[in-house]
XYZ file of C-alpha atoms in Angstrom:
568
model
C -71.807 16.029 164.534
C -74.240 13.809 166.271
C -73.078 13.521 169.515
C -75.718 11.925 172.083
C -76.080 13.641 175.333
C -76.545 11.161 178.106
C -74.020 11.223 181.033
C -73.052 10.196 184.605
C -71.503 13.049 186.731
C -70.009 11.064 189.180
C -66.769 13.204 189.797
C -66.008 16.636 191.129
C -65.508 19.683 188.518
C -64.891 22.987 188.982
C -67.140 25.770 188.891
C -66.385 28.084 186.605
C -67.005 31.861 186.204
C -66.866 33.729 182.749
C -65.951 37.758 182.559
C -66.966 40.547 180.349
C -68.488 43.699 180.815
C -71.664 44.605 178.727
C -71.080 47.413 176.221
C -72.388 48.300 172.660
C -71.525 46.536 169.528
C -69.327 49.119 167.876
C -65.585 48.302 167.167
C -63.282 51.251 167.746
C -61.064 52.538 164.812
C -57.987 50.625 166.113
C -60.328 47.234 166.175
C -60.355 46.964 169.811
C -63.821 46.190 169.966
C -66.146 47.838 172.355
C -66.575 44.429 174.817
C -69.888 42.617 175.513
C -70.613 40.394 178.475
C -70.788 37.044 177.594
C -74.289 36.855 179.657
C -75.382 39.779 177.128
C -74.127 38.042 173.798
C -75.718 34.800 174.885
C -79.030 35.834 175.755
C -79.326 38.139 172.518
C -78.434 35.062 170.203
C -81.477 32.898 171.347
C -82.415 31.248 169.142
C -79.477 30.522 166.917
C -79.434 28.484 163.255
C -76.199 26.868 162.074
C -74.798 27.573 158.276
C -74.015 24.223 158.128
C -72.264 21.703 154.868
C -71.930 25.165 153.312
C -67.982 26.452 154.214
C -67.512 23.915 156.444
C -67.988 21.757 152.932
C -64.384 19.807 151.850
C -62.744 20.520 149.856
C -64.207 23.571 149.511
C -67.645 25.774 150.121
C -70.330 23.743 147.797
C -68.075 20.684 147.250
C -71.261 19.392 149.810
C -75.497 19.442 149.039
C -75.733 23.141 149.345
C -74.147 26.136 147.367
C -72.094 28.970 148.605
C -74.137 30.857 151.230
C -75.850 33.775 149.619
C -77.576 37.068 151.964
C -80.893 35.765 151.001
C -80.152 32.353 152.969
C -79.909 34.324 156.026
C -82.727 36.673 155.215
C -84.587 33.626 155.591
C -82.728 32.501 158.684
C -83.403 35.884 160.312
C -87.679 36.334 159.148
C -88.021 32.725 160.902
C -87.324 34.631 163.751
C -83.376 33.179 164.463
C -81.108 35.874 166.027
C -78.083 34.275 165.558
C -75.940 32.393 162.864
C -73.404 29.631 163.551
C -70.967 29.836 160.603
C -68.878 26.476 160.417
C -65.429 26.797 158.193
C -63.253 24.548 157.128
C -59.580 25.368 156.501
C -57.857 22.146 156.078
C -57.821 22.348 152.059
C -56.876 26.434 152.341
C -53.288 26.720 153.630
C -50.887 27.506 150.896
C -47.445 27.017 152.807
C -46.371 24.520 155.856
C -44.543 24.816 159.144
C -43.753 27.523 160.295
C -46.173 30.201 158.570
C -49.148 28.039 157.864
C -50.277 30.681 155.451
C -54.032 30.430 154.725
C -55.087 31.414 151.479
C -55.720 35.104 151.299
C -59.123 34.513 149.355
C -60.270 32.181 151.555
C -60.149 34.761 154.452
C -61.895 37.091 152.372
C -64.752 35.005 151.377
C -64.870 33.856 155.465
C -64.964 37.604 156.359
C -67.562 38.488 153.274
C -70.138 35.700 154.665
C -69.626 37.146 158.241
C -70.864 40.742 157.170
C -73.364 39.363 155.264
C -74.730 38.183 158.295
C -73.946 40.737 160.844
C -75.209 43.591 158.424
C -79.166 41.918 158.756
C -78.848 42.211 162.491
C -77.399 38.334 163.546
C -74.754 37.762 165.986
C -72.394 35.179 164.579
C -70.056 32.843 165.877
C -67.278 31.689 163.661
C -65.346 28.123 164.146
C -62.638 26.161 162.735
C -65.064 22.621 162.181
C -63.978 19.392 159.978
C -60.340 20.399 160.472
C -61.187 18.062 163.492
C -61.483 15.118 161.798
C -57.452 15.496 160.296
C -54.697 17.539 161.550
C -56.485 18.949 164.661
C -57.258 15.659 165.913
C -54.795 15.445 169.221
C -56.179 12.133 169.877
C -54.536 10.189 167.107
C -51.853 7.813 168.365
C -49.261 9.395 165.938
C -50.167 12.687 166.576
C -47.689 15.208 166.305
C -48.747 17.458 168.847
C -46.119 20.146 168.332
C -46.974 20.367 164.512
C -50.494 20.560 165.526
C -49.800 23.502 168.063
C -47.876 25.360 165.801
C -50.409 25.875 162.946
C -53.384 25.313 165.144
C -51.789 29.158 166.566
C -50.599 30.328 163.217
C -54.085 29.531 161.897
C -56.125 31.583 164.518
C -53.797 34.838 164.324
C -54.585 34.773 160.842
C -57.996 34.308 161.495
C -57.662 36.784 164.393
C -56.176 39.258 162.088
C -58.539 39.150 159.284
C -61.526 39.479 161.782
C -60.325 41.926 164.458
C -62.256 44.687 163.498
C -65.652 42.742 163.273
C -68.311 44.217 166.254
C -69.107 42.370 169.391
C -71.853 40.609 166.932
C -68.963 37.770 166.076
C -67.740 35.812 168.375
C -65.159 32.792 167.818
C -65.075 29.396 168.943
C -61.630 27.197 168.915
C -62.713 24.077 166.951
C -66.022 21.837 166.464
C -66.627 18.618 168.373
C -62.109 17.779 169.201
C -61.858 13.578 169.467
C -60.356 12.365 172.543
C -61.398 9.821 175.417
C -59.139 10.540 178.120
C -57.033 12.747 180.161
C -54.091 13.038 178.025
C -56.661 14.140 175.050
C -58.417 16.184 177.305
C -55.017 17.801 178.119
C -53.556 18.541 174.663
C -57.241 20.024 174.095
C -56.627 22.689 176.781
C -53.398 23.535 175.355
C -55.308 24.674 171.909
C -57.897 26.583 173.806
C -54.634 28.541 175.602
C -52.991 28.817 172.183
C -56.547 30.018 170.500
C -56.713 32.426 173.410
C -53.126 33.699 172.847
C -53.733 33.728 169.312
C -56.565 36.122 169.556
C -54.776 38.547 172.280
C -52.057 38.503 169.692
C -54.210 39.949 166.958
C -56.393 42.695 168.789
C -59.048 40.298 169.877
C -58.347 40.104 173.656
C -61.868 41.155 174.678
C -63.995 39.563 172.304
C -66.831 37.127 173.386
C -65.479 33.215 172.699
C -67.301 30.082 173.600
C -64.608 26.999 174.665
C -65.755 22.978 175.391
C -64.390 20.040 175.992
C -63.617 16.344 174.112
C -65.969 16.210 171.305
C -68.174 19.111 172.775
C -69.710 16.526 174.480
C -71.287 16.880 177.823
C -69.958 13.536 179.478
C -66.354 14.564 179.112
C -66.445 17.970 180.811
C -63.929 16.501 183.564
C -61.058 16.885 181.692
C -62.134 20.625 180.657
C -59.881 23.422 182.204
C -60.542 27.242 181.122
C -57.346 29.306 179.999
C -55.383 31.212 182.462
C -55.950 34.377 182.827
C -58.449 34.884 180.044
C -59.604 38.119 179.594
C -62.472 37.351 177.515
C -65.556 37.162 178.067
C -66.666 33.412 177.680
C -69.413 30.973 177.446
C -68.854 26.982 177.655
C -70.517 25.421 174.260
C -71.728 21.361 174.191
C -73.799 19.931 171.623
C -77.167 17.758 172.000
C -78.643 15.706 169.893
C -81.795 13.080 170.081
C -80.689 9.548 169.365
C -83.428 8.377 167.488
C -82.174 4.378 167.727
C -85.136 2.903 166.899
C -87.147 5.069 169.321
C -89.847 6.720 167.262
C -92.112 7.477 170.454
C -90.515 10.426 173.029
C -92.199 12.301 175.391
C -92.357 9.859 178.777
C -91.777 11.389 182.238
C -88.569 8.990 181.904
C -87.812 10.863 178.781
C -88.314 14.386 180.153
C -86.429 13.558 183.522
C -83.616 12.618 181.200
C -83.691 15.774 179.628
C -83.440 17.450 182.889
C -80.468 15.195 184.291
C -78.438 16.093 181.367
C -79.082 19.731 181.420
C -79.234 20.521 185.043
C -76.001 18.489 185.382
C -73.991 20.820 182.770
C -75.402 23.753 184.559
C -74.630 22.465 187.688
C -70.698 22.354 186.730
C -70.990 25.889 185.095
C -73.219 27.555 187.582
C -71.965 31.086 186.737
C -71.058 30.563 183.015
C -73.505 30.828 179.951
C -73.718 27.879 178.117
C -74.278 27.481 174.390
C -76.192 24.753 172.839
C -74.038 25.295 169.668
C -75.802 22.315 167.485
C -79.073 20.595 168.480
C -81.358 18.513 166.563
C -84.020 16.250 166.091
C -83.212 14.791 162.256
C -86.994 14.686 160.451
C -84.948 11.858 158.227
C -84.778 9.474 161.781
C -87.680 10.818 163.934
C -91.007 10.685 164.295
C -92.902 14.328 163.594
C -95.035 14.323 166.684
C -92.258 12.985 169.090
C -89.957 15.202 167.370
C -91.849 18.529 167.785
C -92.226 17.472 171.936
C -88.557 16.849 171.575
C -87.711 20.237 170.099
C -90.447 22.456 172.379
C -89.301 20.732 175.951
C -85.494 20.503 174.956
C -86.103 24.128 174.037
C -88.008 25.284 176.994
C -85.590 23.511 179.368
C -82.510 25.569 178.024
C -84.185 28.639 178.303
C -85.165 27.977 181.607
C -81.543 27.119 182.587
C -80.077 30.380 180.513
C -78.742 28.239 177.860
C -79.454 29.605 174.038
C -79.998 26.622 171.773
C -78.738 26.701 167.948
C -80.570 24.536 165.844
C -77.927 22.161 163.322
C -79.028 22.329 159.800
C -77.225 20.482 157.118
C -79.442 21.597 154.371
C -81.378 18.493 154.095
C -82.895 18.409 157.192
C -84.711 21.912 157.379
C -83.716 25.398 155.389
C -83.636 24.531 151.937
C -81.008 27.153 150.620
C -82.127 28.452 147.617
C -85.764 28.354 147.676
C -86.091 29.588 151.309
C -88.677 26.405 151.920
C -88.680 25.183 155.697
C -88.538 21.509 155.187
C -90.256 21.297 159.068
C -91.714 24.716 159.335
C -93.607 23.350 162.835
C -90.628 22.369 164.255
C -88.808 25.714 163.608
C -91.998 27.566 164.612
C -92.401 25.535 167.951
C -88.487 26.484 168.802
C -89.015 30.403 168.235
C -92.042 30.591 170.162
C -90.377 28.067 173.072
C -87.749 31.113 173.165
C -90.366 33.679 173.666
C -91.835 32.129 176.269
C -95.391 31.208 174.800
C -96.763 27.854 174.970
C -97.560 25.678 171.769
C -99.904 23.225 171.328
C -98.306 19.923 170.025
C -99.741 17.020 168.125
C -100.115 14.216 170.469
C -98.159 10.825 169.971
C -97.496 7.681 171.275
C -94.768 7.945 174.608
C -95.163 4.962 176.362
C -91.780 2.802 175.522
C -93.096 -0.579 175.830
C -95.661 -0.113 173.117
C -95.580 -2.778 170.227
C -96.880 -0.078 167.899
C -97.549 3.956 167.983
C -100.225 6.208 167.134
C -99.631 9.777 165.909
C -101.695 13.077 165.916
C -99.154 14.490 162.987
C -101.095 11.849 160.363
C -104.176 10.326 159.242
C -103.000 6.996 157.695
C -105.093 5.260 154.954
C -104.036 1.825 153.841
C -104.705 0.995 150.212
C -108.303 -1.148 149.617
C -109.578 0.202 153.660
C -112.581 2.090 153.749
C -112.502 5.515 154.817
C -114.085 6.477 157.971
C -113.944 9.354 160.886
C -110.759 9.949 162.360
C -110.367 11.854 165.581
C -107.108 13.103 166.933
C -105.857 14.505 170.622
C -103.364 16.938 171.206
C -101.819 18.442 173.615
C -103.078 22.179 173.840
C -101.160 23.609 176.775
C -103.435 25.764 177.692
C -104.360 27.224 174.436
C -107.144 26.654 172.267
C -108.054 25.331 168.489
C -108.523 28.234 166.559
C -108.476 26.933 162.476
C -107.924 24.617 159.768
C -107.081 24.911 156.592
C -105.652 23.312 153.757
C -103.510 25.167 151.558
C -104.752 28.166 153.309
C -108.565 26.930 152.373
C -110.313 27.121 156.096
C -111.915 23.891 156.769
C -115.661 24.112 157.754
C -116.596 23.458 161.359
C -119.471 21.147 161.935
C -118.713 19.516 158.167
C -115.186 19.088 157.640
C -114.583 18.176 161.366
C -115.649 18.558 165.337
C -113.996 19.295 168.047
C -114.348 17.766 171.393
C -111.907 19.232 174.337
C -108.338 18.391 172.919
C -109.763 16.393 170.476
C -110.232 17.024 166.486
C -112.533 14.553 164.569
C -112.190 14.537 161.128
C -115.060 13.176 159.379
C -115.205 11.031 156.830
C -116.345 13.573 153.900
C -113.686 15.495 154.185
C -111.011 12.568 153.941
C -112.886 11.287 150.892
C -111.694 14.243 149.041
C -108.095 12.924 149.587
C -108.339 9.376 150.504
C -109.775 6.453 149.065
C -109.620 2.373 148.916
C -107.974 2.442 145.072
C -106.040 6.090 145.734
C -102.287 5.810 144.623
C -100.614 5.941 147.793
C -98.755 8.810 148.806
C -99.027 11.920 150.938
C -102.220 13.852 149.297
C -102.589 17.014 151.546
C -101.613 18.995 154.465
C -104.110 19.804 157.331
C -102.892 23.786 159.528
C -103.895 23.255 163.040
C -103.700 26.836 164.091
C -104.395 27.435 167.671
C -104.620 30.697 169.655
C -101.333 31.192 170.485
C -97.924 29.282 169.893
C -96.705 27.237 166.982
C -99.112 25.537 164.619
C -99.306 22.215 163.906
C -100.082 19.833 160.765
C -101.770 16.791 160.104
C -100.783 14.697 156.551
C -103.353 12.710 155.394
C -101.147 9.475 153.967
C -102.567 6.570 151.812
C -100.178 3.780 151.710
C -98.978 0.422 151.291
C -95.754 -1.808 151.704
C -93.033 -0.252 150.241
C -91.161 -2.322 147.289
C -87.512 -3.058 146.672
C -86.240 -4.259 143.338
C -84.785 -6.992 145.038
C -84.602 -8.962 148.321
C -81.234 -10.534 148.984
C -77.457 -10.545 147.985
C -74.517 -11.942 148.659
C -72.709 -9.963 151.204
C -69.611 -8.390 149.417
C -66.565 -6.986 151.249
C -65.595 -3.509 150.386
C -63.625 -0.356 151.391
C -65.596 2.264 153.649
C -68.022 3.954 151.733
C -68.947 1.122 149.473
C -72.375 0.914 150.581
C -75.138 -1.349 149.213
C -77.899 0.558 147.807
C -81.385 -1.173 146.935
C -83.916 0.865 144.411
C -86.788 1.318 146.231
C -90.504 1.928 145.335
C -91.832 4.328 148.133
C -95.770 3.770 148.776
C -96.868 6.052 151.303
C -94.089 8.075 153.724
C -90.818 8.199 151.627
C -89.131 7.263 154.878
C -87.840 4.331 156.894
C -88.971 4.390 160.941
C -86.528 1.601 161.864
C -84.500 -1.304 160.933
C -84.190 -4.666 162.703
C -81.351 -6.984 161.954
C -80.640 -10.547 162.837
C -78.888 -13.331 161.825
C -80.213 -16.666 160.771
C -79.266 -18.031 163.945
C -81.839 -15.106 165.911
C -78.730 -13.302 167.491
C -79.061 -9.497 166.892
C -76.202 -8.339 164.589
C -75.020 -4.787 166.443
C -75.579 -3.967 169.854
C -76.550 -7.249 171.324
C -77.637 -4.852 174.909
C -80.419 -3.906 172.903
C -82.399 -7.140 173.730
C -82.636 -5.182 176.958
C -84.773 -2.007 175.711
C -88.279 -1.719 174.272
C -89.871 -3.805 171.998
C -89.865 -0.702 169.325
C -86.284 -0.559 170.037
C -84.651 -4.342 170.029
C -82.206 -5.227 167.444
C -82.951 -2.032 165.946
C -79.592 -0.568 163.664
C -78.591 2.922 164.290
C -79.123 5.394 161.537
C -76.354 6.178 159.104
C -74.118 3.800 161.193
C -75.568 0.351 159.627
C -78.359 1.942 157.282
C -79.450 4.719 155.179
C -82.059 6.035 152.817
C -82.488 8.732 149.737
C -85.592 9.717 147.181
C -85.119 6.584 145.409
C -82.950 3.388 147.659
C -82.804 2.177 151.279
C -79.042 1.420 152.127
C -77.367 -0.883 154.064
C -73.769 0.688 154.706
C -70.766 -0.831 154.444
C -70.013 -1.297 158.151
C -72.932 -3.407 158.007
C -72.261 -5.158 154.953
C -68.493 -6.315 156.906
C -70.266 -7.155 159.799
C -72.662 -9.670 158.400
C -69.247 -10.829 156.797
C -67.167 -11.303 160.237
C -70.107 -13.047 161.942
C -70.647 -15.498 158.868
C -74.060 -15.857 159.114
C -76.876 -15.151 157.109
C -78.463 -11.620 158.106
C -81.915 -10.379 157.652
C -82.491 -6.524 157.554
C -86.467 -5.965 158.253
C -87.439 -2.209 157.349
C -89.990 -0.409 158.567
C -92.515 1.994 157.560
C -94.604 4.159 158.663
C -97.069 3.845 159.849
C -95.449 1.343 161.904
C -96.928 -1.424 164.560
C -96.571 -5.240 164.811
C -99.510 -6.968 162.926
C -100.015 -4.226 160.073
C -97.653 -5.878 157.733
C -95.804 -2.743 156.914
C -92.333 -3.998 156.278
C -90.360 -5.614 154.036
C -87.252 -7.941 154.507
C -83.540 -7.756 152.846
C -81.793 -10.737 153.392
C -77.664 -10.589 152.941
C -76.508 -14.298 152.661
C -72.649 -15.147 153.077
């Protein structure tokens, strides 16, 4: 699901053009749906919010970290201010016969259909996928792939689907399948023959003029040239891609490098679509990899780019980076606040943060750190106000006092030292002790967390490096003392060679030797992890390897991080 968008568009595609006339929403008693344009569907979707480890879950819906999708989820979803839902589904586990029915389990249908009216009866347009299935049988890249089998019940699946669905409104759209694996021509070739067969399908069940989004290899955007629409398609259409911020030991964004980036990618995929509407189907900026401050400029200019460029964004939530099912909590209501007001067109002020690349450490506007036995003193703060102005502070909706609490300077807020006193202290236990509201007089707010801290522990330092099957991770306790999460993770071996990705001796200092999250390390409430594709790597290069994590705050000279040495 995290796919990183960088590309080179050094070949010719075509240009493609998507039909549909606009319409109302209102199926007709037969289930021929009343069409809408694909322009019209896309632009009343912005901004979008994915359903997602929910029925997408194997082996079934809540097998994964959240439970079965319930209406209040998306009453949430929609009083955020989302207009649209993407609702991944899984059917890999659900078909109750083989070749040549494919029979899906009646329930399952119903439960898919159930969850879809859920949605479209509080107002949300929905698209509807078939997602992991990708990762097994659907996978046409796989050297043994048996591409006839997979044709056969790849169409038997969607004219079930197609069936079950057909008399949905123009709210629900479908989409084939979720991020298809393939590198190459031949890949890209058996991909187009599922999007014809996903098109047939849905002609064959009374779905011939319903809106559909298609992609290419893995949905993403540097493996469009392979991408070839259906034949004489007659629905409307919109060409989806996912984007996603690659955090790889970059905690600073927001550079003119990094913004012209931004543009390169986006302007090239419009560039090879110019008359199609695109769909952003899964973006994100993971709170559990990336900095708050570079990730709320992240989310407002990746935002504000689309919509200049016609292309709705839907933000990717797994339930642990951002709704939190049950008890409706935002887990980063700023970021979800910048991206609905980026859609409407009104500028937010953002908390200012480090963005020049070659820095050897980074400030940020999102915290006031305190390390354990400093003395407190003022701390002052820019940010970027975009033309708007401060307006309050608060803490737990307690207004700060001007002229006491803090100043303000131009862009600047100073907090002063008897106000942080309340919170933080030389001997305070460290951890995050309140929340500062930056409300300004228009756009999203923002927040400042006032952090004491000190070097995180771990029960223990080294081990011998143990070969294992995938998944057998190494997972250290951990004593959190300050930010319970990890900025970045260098690793070397005792001879000063970087472990993975030797290129990286070629970026940043912040970035060198760094590991990539969730690929060679992880972290949860209570251990840092080292996965087992690192653990077999230190093995295969025989060599001891050091792992040095870091904290946050994070700079060189401040001591904040702590070594983990795997010895072979």
């Amino acid at each position: 699901m995290r796919i990183k968008a960088a590309i080179v568009f050094g070949f010719a595609v075509n240009h493609f053009v998507a039909g549909g006339s606009a319409s109302n929403n209102k199926p007709t008693k037969k289930g021929n749906l009343s069409p809408i344009s694909a322009q019209d569907w896309i632009k009343a979707a912005s901004p979008g919010w994915n359903a997602g480890n929910t029925l997408d879950a194997t082996p079934n819906e809540g097998s994964w970290n959240n439970p079965p999708l319930q209406g209040s989820t998306l009453d949430y979803v929609k009083a955020a201010g989302f207009k649209s839902v993407r609702i991944p589904v899984t059917y890999t586990e659900h078909f109750t016969t083989g070749s040549p029915s494919w029979t899906i389990n009646s329930t399952w249908l119903q439960r898919v259909s159930d969850v879809i009216d859920m949605a479209t009866s509080r107002g949300l347009y929905v698209i509807t996928n078939m997602h992991h299935d990708s990762w097994g049988w659907v996978d046409v890249s796989k050297p043994d792939a048996n591409q006839t089998m997979i044709q056969e019940k790849f169409y038997a699946a969607w004219l079930q689907i197609g069936r079950t669905l057909h008399c949905k409104s123009s709210l629900v759209a479908f989409e084939p399948i979720n991020e298809p694996p393939g590198n190459n021509a031949a890949d890209g070739a058996n991909l187009n023959k599922l999007n014809d067969l996903f098109i047939k399908a849905l002609a064959d069940s009374g779905n011939s003029k319903r809106f559909v989004t298609l992609s290419g290899l893995g949905m993403s955007i540097d493996k469009i040239q392979w991408f070839k629409a259906p034949e004489n398609m007659t629905n409307p259409w919109a060409f989806q891609f996912h984007f996603y911020s690659p955090c790889k030991g970059k905690t600073v964004w927001g550079s003119d490098a990094d913004k012209a980036a931004i543009d390169a990618d986006l302007i090239s995929v419009r560039g090879n679509f110019t008359d199609v509407p695109l769909l952003m189907g899964e973006f994100s900026a993971s709170q559990l990899n990336c900095e708050a401050a570079a990730r709320w400029k992240w989310y407002d200019y990746v935002v504000r780019k689309s919509t200049a460029l016609g292309i709705t964004t839907m933000l990717w939530d797994n339930g642990l980076d951002n709704l939190a099912r049950e008890s409706g909590e935002w887990r980063d209501r700023i970021a979800v606040d910048v991206i609905t007001n980026t859609v409407k067109g009104v500028n937010n002020s953002l908390a200012d943060s480090t963005v020049d690349a070659s820095a050897t450490s980074q400030t940020s506007s999102a915290y006031i750190f305190n390390k354990v036995g400093s003395a407190i003193t003022d701390q002052t703060l820019p940010f970027l106000l975009n033309g708007n102005s401060f307006k309050s502070l608060a803490v737990g909706g307690v207004p700060l006092r001007s002229g006491e609490d803090y100043t303000i300077s131009g862009s600047s807020v100073t907090f002063k030292e008897g106000f942080l006193t309340n919170y933080l202290s030389a001997t305070a236990v460290p951890g995050t002790k309140a929340n500062v509201t930056v409300e300004f007089s228009a756009g999203a707010p923002s927040q400042v967390e006032l952090v004491q801290w000190d070097v995180p522990a771990l029960a223990s330092y080294s081990s011998a490096a143990k070969s294992g099957p995938s998944g057998s991770d190494l997972w250290v306790p951990i004593v959190w003392k300050g930010l319970h999460k990890v900025a970045a993770v260098a690793i070397s071996t005792s001879d000063g060679a970087y472990l993975v990705d030797d290129w990286t001796k070629w970026l940043p200092p912040l970035q060198q030797g760094r590991g990539t999250f969730n690929s060679q390390w992880n972290f949860d409430f209570d251990h840092f992890t080292i996965t087992s594709q690192a653990v077999n790597a230190v093995i295969a290069a025989g060599k001891n390897t050091t792992f040095t994590i870091e904290f946050y705050p994070r700079g060189a000279g401040n001591g904040n991080s702590v070594e983990y040495t795997l010895t072979v």
